[in-house]
Amino acid sequence: MQRIEEANQQAIERMVTGDPVLVDVIPAAEAISELKERMILHAGPPVEWDRMCGPMRGAVMGIAVFEGWADDLADAESKAAAGEFDFHPNHHFDAVGPMTGMTTVSQPLMVVENKTFGNRAYCAINEGLGKVMRFGGNDGEVLERLGWLRDDFGPALGRALRHVNGVPLKSLVARGLTMGDEMHQRNVACSGLTLRALSPPFVATSDDNEALAKALAFLGGNDQFFLNIAMAMGKSIMDPVRDIEGASVVTAMCRNGTDFGIRVSGTGDTWFTAPVEMPEGLYFPGFTERDANPDMGDSTIVETIGLGGFAMGAAPAVAGFVGAGAASEAGNYTRTMSEITLAENPEWTIPSMDYLGVPTGIDIRLVVETGLAPTINTGIAHREPGVGQVGAGVVRAPMACFEQALLAFADRMGVS
Amino acid sequence: MSAVIINAVRKGFYLDSVALMRMSRSLADLDGVEEAAMMMGTPANLQIMEDAGLIDEVGKDAGGGDLVIGIRAVDLAAAELARAEANAQLDAPAARSGTAETWRPRTMRAAVKEVPDANLALISVPGDFAIAEARKAIRRGLHAMIFSDNVGVEAEAELKREAQRLGRLVMGPDCGTAIINGTPLAFANVVSRGGIGLVGASGTGTQEVSCLISQYGGGISHAIGVGGRDLKSEVGGISTLMAIDALGHDAATEHIVLISKPPPAEVASKVLDRIAVIGKPTTICFIGASDLPMPDNATQVYSLKAAAQAALGLNDDNGSSLDVTLGSTLERPKIQGLYSGGTLCAEAQVLFRAADLAVCSNAPVPGVPDVDDANIGHRLLDLGDDQYTQGRPHPMIEPSVRDDAVVAALNDPDTAIILVDVVIGYGAHSDPAGHLVAVLCDNAPSDAPLVIASVTGTDEDPQIRATQMAKLRDAGVHVAPTNADAAQWAIELINAAS
């Protein structure tokens, strides 16, 4: 017991002393040296083609065309089925990706460096709403936008970031929390703060007004732009917490649309998986829960660091997604999540909850003991490839992941 | 039949998308509406609405700052109704937030965080989990009251040994009654505060004594429950001894009263030695026990009523006597006691035994045979005993559990007198006397047995003792001032008749 408490103390310490800074945008091949041609990193725990859900397959097909590994979508599909692509989780390569989470060699990746521990984490640039690859979209419009991100916007963003020596994220997120963001479903404030911080260096490093206008319009027109930054930040904060012997703190939660997986600090690199659940939420016009794909994406890394569903109290407007929940009950979600976490973040606080710190450090022992699974705020993808986002809502992490993890943890600790 | 699409645009009217999606869903649920959406008119949103077949000439040119209402319905009437509903929702005043549910902690850890100076946890969970929760409590520095039963005696002993090492008091398992610093916990009554501290291994015993002390003009400092098995050899009275120590050191406590079933000799002597060390005047009521050697500062009594009187230094009186015309039923041979309180049943047995009446019980005190072995003479049953409450509520919570036995006794040609207790206070049924009266009125034959009752409680209890007694009297029930008096009245009547 003493050993676990001390190990967890160390885990919390590492979490709250992390100093994530958005420093650069670089091609994936440069960021991840192991990344090769025909290698596709995806969201969630490991999954092969035959078990991939519709949107994940759609994204794989689209990205294969984008990278020039297939002539068209049909060709990509048959090549994927024939085993010509090498699938790995983003998490195995210091990366994360929202929804389908496609990461391949030529894509521009945002780099968040945790200055305290010196580690880096990567995430692709958010494509905006509507028909996008992260929701399985793969038509010409989607691929064209990816090309622009790769050739124009990504390099411009990288220049701007280098020009200001990066944007420190911890204080930016702290301000976002006071402005109604929870950094998963709602990134309006943080996206705006990012635009404010980056507009001057964008201008200073650009010599093409038309391109500049397009870049700033894209950044300013995307309420969810900051989500991918928050995800890379989450990954950069949690990676130094991995492999603390005796720590029962969750270091990653993610889903691939088929399985939900978690990793725990004291149990090494093992994924504990269970079938993903269906989100409950609200749908865009013309869509219903019948169209919904099960839960998907690496974005649950934001819940792992105490944001998203854990910080619902900061974003009362998001509470409406739960269905019956009144905005005034948003704080109850945060308080309930504090039942399964070990600490409160001293810097990320929620003004309307008397500056309560966001619940930090999910302890698998507390999850199993209380029967309270982490609450996750999420977008909902269409179950067919290529359609895109159809709604947003809330989903619970499957309890079975935590039960398996606890058994393995107990085994490792010599408890029968 | 072709669908009707209508649009409405509110220029420069902003609403959050989540709020709009919620309203959209309620519109789409209206009769005759195929699809409906309310969105801000950004190009992306207009495209979504277009794809969903919701845009007409009115909506297609809306701007990003305009709110667009799009409705597709089976006919114009349904569409107009939906548009009216949309407008009504948009113009309705914001709902008040007063309906928000108050957050309640789900774990002890979170509760302690909310109330950092709490020092006691009341535990009421299925028995299998009670020990684990109690252990968490004592390790957090809390004293524990365990209402739960169905806990193994070995687990109880182990828990109490750990608590003892940590200097924390464990009340229970199966502790139904306590009053700490004037706060009633679980089944307890609103009694006056004063200088008498109770230690009780029995719930209704503690209730009866604390209520009588209050009625007699005294008051209670604390009433500490220890659980029915604390004085067994396996546990060795750990909590009883700690409770005696606590009351011994408590400046507000001038006199200690200990109520329990008769403990084994070695535990009794340990407890009495501790009483001697503490030195405060003490009244010992081991209900059903024979004479024991007492330390100089202790007096042994044999009934709950005597315990209350001795604690206040009152002379024993025999209570008010019963004024009743002996009816024909009193020629019948038998008294039936139907108790909801176990210790109240035990007290009655002690009085029957002292009067040399043949009596049996399902929860016999020493010297009284078990009803299963010898169903002879008068019969005093504890209907709160496990055999009656498996899978059913306790009769103090749900008095109807006693109904069948009452009806059977009312119609039994051998029964002269029915003895019942009525226990009120926190945790008890809201109107147990009213319930009993209804059963009596509906089921009593013309030659029904005499019914004698007493009410354990106070006039400050939510049910109000005087009101409960009046209801019983109005129904022809003879109401004694104490449980002991009720038994004594029955004994005197049956003796007079024989």
PDB file of N, CA and C in Angstrom, chain A residues 322-366:
ATOM      1  N   VAL A 322     -25.484  15.678 -22.785  1.00  0.00           N
ATOM      2  CA  VAL A 322     -25.809  14.454 -22.057  1.00  0.00           C
ATOM      3  C   VAL A 322     -27.276  14.098 -22.212  1.00  0.00           C
ATOM      4  N   GLY A 323     -28.070  15.062 -22.648  1.00  0.00           N
ATOM      5  CA  GLY A 323     -29.488  14.776 -22.795  1.00  0.00           C
ATOM      6  C   GLY A 323     -30.262  15.474 -21.701  1.00  0.00           C
ATOM      7  N   ALA A 324     -30.421  14.797 -20.574  1.00  0.00           N
ATOM      8  CA  ALA A 324     -31.262  15.348 -19.505  1.00  0.00           C
ATOM      9  C   ALA A 324     -30.544  16.389 -18.654  1.00  0.00           C
ATOM     10  N   GLY A 325     -29.223  16.395 -18.715  1.00  0.00           N
ATOM     11  CA  GLY A 325     -28.482  17.231 -17.781  1.00  0.00           C
ATOM     12  C   GLY A 325     -28.688  18.716 -18.014  1.00  0.00           C
ATOM     13  N   ALA A 326     -29.025  19.427 -16.954  1.00  0.00           N
ATOM     14  CA  ALA A 326     -29.132  20.877 -17.050  1.00  0.00           C
ATOM     15  C   ALA A 326     -27.732  21.467 -16.982  1.00  0.00           C
ATOM     16  N   ALA A 327     -27.573  22.639 -17.595  1.00  0.00           N
ATOM     17  CA  ALA A 327     -26.274  23.293 -17.573  1.00  0.00           C
ATOM     18  C   ALA A 327     -25.806  23.495 -16.132  1.00  0.00           C
ATOM     19  N   SER A 328     -26.757  23.752 -15.250  1.00  0.00           N
ATOM     20  CA  SER A 328     -26.383  23.997 -13.858  1.00  0.00           C
ATOM     21  C   SER A 328     -25.893  22.734 -13.155  1.00  0.00           C
ATOM     22  N   GLU A 329     -26.050  21.580 -13.814  1.00  0.00           N
ATOM     23  CA  GLU A 329     -25.560  20.333 -13.215  1.00  0.00           C
ATOM     24  C   GLU A 329     -24.194  19.923 -13.737  1.00  0.00           C
ATOM     25  N   ALA A 330     -23.613  20.753 -14.607  1.00  0.00           N
ATOM     26  CA  ALA A 330     -22.329  20.385 -15.208  1.00  0.00           C
ATOM     27  C   ALA A 330     -21.284  20.076 -14.147  1.00  0.00           C
ATOM     28  N   GLY A 331     -21.305  20.860 -13.084  1.00  0.00           N
ATOM     29  CA  GLY A 331     -20.316  20.665 -12.022  1.00  0.00           C
ATOM     30  C   GLY A 331     -20.390  19.289 -11.391  1.00  0.00           C
ATOM     31  N   ASN A 332     -21.588  18.681 -11.426  1.00  0.00           N
ATOM     32  CA  ASN A 332     -21.707  17.349 -10.817  1.00  0.00           C
ATOM     33  C   ASN A 332     -20.843  16.314 -11.533  1.00  0.00           C
ATOM     34  N   TYR A 333     -20.685  16.508 -12.872  1.00  0.00           N
ATOM     35  CA  TYR A 333     -19.829  15.572 -13.609  1.00  0.00           C
ATOM     36  C   TYR A 333     -18.401  15.672 -13.119  1.00  0.00           C
ATOM     37  N   THR A 334     -17.953  16.907 -12.948  1.00  0.00           N
ATOM     38  CA  THR A 334     -16.584  17.112 -12.475  1.00  0.00           C
ATOM     39  C   THR A 334     -16.414  16.551 -11.066  1.00  0.00           C
ATOM     40  N   ARG A 335     -17.390  16.822 -10.192  1.00  0.00           N
ATOM     41  CA  ARG A 335     -17.283  16.303  -8.824  1.00  0.00           C
ATOM     42  C   ARG A 335     -17.291  14.781  -8.809  1.00  0.00           C
ATOM     43  N   THR A 336     -18.131  14.202  -9.678  1.00  0.00           N
ATOM     44  CA  THR A 336     -18.183  12.734  -9.712  1.00  0.00           C
ATOM     45  C   THR A 336     -16.851  12.167 -10.190  1.00  0.00           C
ATOM     46  N   MET A 337     -16.232  12.812 -11.160  1.00  0.00           N
ATOM     47  CA  MET A 337     -14.933  12.324 -11.632  1.00  0.00           C
ATOM     48  C   MET A 337     -13.857  12.485 -10.555  1.00  0.00           C
ATOM     49  N   SER A 338     -14.070  13.433  -9.639  1.00  0.00           N
ATOM     50  CA  SER A 338     -13.084  13.574  -8.562  1.00  0.00           C
ATOM     51  C   SER A 338     -13.136  12.391  -7.608  1.00  0.00           C
ATOM     52  N   GLU A 339     -14.180  11.561  -7.731  1.00  0.00           N
ATOM     53  CA  GLU A 339     -14.247  10.345  -6.906  1.00  0.00           C
ATOM     54  C   GLU A 339     -13.285   9.274  -7.412  1.00  0.00           C
ATOM     55  N   ILE A 340     -12.832   9.397  -8.662  1.00  0.00           N
ATOM     56  CA  ILE A 340     -11.957   8.355  -9.209  1.00  0.00           C
ATOM     57  C   ILE A 340     -10.562   8.892  -9.515  1.00  0.00           C
ATOM     58  N   THR A 341     -10.287  10.108  -9.069  1.00  0.00           N
ATOM     59  CA  THR A 341      -8.962  10.680  -9.310  1.00  0.00           C
ATOM     60  C   THR A 341      -8.269  10.966  -7.980  1.00  0.00           C
ATOM     61  N   LEU A 342      -6.952  11.097  -8.066  1.00  0.00           N
ATOM     62  CA  LEU A 342      -6.156  11.201  -6.847  1.00  0.00           C
ATOM     63  C   LEU A 342      -5.909  12.636  -6.412  1.00  0.00           C
ATOM     64  N   ALA A 343      -6.033  13.588  -7.332  1.00  0.00           N
ATOM     65  CA  ALA A 343      -5.638  14.951  -6.985  1.00  0.00           C
ATOM     66  C   ALA A 343      -6.446  15.958  -7.782  1.00  0.00           C
ATOM     67  N   GLU A 344      -6.247  17.226  -7.446  1.00  0.00           N
ATOM     68  CA  GLU A 344      -6.818  18.307  -8.229  1.00  0.00           C
ATOM     69  C   GLU A 344      -5.669  19.095  -8.829  1.00  0.00           C
ATOM     70  N   ASN A 345      -5.823  19.473 -10.086  1.00  0.00           N
ATOM     71  CA  ASN A 345      -4.767  20.241 -10.732  1.00  0.00           C
ATOM     72  C   ASN A 345      -4.706  21.639 -10.114  1.00  0.00           C
ATOM     73  N   PRO A 346      -3.557  22.036  -9.584  1.00  0.00           N
ATOM     74  CA  PRO A 346      -3.475  23.332  -8.890  1.00  0.00           C
ATOM     75  C   PRO A 346      -3.580  24.528  -9.829  1.00  0.00           C
ATOM     76  N   GLU A 347      -3.286  24.343 -11.113  1.00  0.00           N
ATOM     77  CA  GLU A 347      -3.291  25.488 -12.031  1.00  0.00           C
ATOM     78  C   GLU A 347      -4.501  25.520 -12.945  1.00  0.00           C
ATOM     79  N   TRP A 348      -5.060  24.369 -13.245  1.00  0.00           N
ATOM     80  CA  TRP A 348      -6.249  24.311 -14.097  1.00  0.00           C
ATOM     81  C   TRP A 348      -7.475  24.273 -13.204  1.00  0.00           C
ATOM     82  N   THR A 349      -8.073  25.436 -13.006  1.00  0.00           N
ATOM     83  CA  THR A 349      -9.175  25.517 -12.052  1.00  0.00           C
ATOM     84  C   THR A 349     -10.446  26.023 -12.727  1.00  0.00           C
ATOM     85  N   ILE A 350     -11.566  25.797 -12.035  1.00  0.00           N
ATOM     86  CA  ILE A 350     -12.881  26.130 -12.595  1.00  0.00           C
ATOM     87  C   ILE A 350     -13.510  27.218 -11.730  1.00  0.00           C
ATOM     88  N   PRO A 351     -13.600  28.449 -12.260  1.00  0.00           N
ATOM     89  CA  PRO A 351     -14.075  29.565 -11.437  1.00  0.00           C
ATOM     90  C   PRO A 351     -15.444  29.314 -10.803  1.00  0.00           C
ATOM     91  N   SER A 352     -16.399  28.774 -11.610  1.00  0.00           N
ATOM     92  CA  SER A 352     -17.759  28.637 -11.084  1.00  0.00           C
ATOM     93  C   SER A 352     -17.868  27.547 -10.034  1.00  0.00           C
ATOM     94  N   MET A 353     -16.818  26.758  -9.867  1.00  0.00           N
ATOM     95  CA  MET A 353     -16.818  25.739  -8.819  1.00  0.00           C
ATOM     96  C   MET A 353     -15.859  26.160  -7.701  1.00  0.00           C
ATOM     97  N   ASP A 354     -15.866  27.453  -7.417  1.00  0.00           N
ATOM     98  CA  ASP A 354     -14.972  28.009  -6.397  1.00  0.00           C
ATOM     99  C   ASP A 354     -13.520  27.631  -6.660  1.00  0.00           C
ATOM    100  N   TYR A 355     -13.149  27.664  -7.923  1.00  0.00           N
ATOM    101  CA  TYR A 355     -11.768  27.404  -8.340  1.00  0.00           C
ATOM    102  C   TYR A 355     -11.291  26.006  -7.949  1.00  0.00           C
ATOM    103  N   LEU A 356     -12.200  25.062  -8.015  1.00  0.00           N
ATOM    104  CA  LEU A 356     -11.826  23.660  -7.852  1.00  0.00           C
ATOM    105  C   LEU A 356     -10.889  23.271  -9.002  1.00  0.00           C
ATOM    106  N   GLY A 357      -9.816  22.562  -8.664  1.00  0.00           N
ATOM    107  CA  GLY A 357      -8.905  22.091  -9.697  1.00  0.00           C
ATOM    108  C   GLY A 357      -9.520  20.913 -10.432  1.00  0.00           C
ATOM    109  N   VAL A 358      -9.200  20.773 -11.732  1.00  0.00           N
ATOM    110  CA  VAL A 358      -9.796  19.656 -12.486  1.00  0.00           C
ATOM    111  C   VAL A 358      -9.283  18.336 -11.914  1.00  0.00           C
ATOM    112  N   PRO A 359     -10.139  17.299 -11.905  1.00  0.00           N
ATOM    113  CA  PRO A 359      -9.774  16.008 -11.300  1.00  0.00           C
ATOM    114  C   PRO A 359      -8.603  15.385 -12.065  1.00  0.00           C
ATOM    115  N   THR A 360      -7.567  15.038 -11.360  1.00  0.00           N
ATOM    116  CA  THR A 360      -6.311  14.673 -11.990  1.00  0.00           C
ATOM    117  C   THR A 360      -5.784  13.331 -11.481  1.00  0.00           C
ATOM    118  N   GLY A 361      -5.419  12.449 -12.409  1.00  0.00           N
ATOM    119  CA  GLY A 361      -4.812  11.176 -12.026  1.00  0.00           C
ATOM    120  C   GLY A 361      -5.860  10.111 -11.775  1.00  0.00           C
ATOM    121  N   ILE A 362      -6.351   9.482 -12.851  1.00  0.00           N
ATOM    122  CA  ILE A 362      -7.376   8.437 -12.704  1.00  0.00           C
ATOM    123  C   ILE A 362      -6.724   7.201 -12.075  1.00  0.00           C
ATOM    124  N   ASP A 363      -7.249   6.781 -10.940  1.00  0.00           N
ATOM    125  CA  ASP A 363      -6.712   5.611 -10.236  1.00  0.00           C
ATOM    126  C   ASP A 363      -7.620   4.416 -10.540  1.00  0.00           C
ATOM    127  N   ILE A 364      -7.051   3.386 -11.178  1.00  0.00           N
ATOM    128  CA  ILE A 364      -7.888   2.230 -11.552  1.00  0.00           C
ATOM    129  C   ILE A 364      -8.526   1.594 -10.318  1.00  0.00           C
ATOM    130  N   ARG A 365      -7.884   1.693  -9.171  1.00  0.00           N
ATOM    131  CA  ARG A 365      -8.472   1.113  -7.951  1.00  0.00           C
ATOM    132  C   ARG A 365      -9.766   1.845  -7.610  1.00  0.00           C
ATOM    133  N   LEU A 366      -9.758   3.166  -7.744  1.00  0.00           N
ATOM    134  CA  LEU A 366     -10.956   3.949  -7.414  1.00  0.00           C
ATOM    135  C   LEU A 366     -12.063   3.711  -8.440  1.00  0.00           C
TER     136      LEU A 366
END
